[in-house]
XYZ file of N, CA and C in Angstrom:
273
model
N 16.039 3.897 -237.748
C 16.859 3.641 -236.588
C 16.875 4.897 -235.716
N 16.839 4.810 -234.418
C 16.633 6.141 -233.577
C 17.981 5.358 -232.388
N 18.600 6.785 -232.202
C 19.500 6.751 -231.028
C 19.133 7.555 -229.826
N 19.218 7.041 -228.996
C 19.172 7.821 -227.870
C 20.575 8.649 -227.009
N 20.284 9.734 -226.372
C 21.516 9.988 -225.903
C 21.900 10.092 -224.423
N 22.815 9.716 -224.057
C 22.976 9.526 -222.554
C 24.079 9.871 -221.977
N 23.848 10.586 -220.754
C 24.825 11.319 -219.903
C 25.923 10.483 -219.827
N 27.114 10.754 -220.035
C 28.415 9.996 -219.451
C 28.326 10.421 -217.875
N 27.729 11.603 -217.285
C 28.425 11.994 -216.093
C 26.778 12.262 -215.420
N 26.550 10.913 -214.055
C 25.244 11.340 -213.894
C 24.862 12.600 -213.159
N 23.127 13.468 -213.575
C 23.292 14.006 -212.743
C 23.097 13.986 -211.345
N 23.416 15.375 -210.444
C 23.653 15.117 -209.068
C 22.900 16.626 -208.755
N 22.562 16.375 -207.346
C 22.095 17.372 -206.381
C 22.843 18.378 -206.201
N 22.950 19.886 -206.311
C 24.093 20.498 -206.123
C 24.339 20.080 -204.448
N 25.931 20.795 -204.255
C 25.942 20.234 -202.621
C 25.342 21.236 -201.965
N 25.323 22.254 -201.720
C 24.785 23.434 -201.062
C 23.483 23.659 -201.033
N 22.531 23.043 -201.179
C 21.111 23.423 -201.142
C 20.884 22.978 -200.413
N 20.188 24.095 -199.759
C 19.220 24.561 -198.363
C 20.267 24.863 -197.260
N 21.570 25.307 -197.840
C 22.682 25.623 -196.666
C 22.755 27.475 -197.256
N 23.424 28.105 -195.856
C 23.777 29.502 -196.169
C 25.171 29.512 -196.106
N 25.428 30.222 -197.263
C 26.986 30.623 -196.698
C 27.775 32.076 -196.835
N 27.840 32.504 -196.045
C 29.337 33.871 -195.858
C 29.771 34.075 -196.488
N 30.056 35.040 -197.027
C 31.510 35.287 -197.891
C 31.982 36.555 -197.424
N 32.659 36.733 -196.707
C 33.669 37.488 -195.841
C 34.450 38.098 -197.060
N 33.903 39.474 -197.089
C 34.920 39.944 -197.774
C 34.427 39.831 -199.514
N 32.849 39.388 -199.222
C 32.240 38.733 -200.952
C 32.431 39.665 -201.897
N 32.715 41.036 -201.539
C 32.420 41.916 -202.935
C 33.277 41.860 -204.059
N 34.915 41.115 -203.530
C 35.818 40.882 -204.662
C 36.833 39.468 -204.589
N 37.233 39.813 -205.665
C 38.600 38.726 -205.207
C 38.379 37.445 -204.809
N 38.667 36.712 -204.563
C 38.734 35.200 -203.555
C 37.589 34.875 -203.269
N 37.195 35.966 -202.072
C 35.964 35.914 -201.231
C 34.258 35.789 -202.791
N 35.050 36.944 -203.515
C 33.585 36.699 -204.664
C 33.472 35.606 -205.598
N 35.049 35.220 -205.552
C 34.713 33.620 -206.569
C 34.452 32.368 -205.727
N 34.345 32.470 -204.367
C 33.687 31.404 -203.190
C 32.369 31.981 -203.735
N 31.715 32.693 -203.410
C 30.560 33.402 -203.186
C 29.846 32.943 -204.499
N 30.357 33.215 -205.701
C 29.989 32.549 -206.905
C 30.124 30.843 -206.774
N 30.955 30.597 -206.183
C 30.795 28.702 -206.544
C 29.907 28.928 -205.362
N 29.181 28.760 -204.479
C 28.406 28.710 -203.794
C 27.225 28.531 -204.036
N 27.038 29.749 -205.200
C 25.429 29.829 -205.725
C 25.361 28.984 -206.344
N 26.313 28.587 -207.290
C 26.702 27.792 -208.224
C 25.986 26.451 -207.645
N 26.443 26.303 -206.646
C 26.341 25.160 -205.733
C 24.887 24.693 -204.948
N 24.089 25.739 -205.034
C 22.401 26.127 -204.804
C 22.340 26.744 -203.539
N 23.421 27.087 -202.698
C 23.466 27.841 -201.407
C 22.543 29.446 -201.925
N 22.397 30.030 -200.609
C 21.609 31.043 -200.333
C 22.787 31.723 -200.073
N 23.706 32.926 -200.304
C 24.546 33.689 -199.611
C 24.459 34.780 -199.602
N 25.054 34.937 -198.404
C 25.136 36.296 -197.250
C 26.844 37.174 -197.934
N 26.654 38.065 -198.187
C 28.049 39.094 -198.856
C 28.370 40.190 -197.706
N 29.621 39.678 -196.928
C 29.967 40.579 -195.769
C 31.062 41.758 -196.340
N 31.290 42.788 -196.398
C 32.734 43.640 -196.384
C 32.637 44.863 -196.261
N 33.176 45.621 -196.751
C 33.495 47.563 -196.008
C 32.724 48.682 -196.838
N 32.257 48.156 -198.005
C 32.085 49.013 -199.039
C 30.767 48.279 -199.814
N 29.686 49.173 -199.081
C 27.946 49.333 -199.509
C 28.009 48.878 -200.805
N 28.291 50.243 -202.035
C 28.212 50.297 -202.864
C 28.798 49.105 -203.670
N 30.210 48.308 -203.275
C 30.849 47.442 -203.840
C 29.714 45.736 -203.582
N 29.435 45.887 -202.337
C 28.433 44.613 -201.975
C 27.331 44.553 -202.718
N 26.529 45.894 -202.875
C 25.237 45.698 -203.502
C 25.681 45.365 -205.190
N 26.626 45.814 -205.689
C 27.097 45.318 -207.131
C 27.450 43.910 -207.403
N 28.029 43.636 -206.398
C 27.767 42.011 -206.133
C 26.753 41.005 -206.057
N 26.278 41.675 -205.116
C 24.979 40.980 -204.889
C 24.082 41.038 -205.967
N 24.010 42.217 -206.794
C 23.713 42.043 -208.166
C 23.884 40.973 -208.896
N 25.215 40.923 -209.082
C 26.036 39.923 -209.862
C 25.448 38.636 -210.081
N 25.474 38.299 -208.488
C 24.858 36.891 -207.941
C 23.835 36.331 -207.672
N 22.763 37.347 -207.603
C 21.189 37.627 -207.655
C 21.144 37.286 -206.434
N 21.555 37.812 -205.782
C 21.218 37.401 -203.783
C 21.169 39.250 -203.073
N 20.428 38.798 -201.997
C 19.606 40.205 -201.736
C 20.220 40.221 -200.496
N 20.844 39.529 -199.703
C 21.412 39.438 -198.541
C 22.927 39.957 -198.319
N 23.270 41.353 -198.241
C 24.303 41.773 -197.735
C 24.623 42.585 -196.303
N 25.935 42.763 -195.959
C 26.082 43.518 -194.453
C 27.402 43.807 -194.800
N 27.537 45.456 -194.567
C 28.645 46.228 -194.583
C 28.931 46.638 -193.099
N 30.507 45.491 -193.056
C 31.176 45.876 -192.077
C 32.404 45.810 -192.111
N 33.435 46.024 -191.125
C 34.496 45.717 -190.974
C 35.129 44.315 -190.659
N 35.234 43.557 -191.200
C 35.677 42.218 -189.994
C 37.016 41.960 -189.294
N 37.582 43.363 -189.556
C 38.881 43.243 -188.501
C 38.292 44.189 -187.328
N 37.113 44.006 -187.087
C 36.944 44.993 -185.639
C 35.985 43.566 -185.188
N 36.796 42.892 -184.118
C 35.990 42.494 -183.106
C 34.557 41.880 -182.924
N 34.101 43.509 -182.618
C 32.737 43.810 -181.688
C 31.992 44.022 -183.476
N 32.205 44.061 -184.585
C 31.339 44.103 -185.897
C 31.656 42.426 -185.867
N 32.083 42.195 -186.200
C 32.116 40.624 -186.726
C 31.373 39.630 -185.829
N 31.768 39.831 -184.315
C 30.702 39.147 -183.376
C 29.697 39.428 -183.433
N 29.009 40.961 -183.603
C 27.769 41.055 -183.798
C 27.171 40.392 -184.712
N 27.640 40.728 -185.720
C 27.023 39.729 -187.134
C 27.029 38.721 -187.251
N 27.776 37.701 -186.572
C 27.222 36.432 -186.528
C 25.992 35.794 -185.296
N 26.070 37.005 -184.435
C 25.037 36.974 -183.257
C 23.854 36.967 -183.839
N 23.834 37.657 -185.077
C 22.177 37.585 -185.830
C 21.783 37.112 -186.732
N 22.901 36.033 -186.848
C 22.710 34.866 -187.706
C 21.529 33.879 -187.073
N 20.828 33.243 -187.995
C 20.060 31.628 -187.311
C 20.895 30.889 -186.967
N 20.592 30.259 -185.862
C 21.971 28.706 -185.637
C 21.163 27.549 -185.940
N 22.190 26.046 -186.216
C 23.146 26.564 -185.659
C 24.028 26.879 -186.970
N 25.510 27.419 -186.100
C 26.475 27.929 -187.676
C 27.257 26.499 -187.578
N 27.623 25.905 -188.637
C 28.367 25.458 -189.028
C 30.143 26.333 -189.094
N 31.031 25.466 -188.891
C 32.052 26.625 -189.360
C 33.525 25.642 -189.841
């Protein structure tokens, strides 16, 4: 007699593949456990915040090569950086 075994829960496409997403602020906290369900999720992400050294440890973390150290309470940094984004952005 042979059994076979079968998913109770089918599988599925993650939702995020072939989307990018932000994480404002990715190197800790909040912003890094978005940043983690994201990948999770098959997204490509981008790790924005103040501190080089803290982003690239992240980005470690998450195996994504895409970071930018800035401020995002200044304005004229945060507009820039989304100016050199591909569009369009979703938001």
């Amino acid at each position: 007699m042979t059994s076979a075994t079968m998913s109770v829960f089918p599988e599925r496409e993650p939702e995020l593949v072939g989307q990018t997403v932000v994480a404002i602020g990715g190197s800790a906290g909040i912003g890094l456990e978005t940043a983690r369900r994201a990948r999770a999720e098959g997204a490509e992400v981008i790790l924005t915040g103040r501190d080089p050294n803290r982003l690239k440890q992240a980005a470690r973390e998450l195996g994504t090569q895409r970071t930018a150290a800035f401020d995002a309470n200044g304005a004229a940094s945060l507009e820039g950086f989304f100016q050199d984004l591909p569009t369009p952005i979703d938001t």
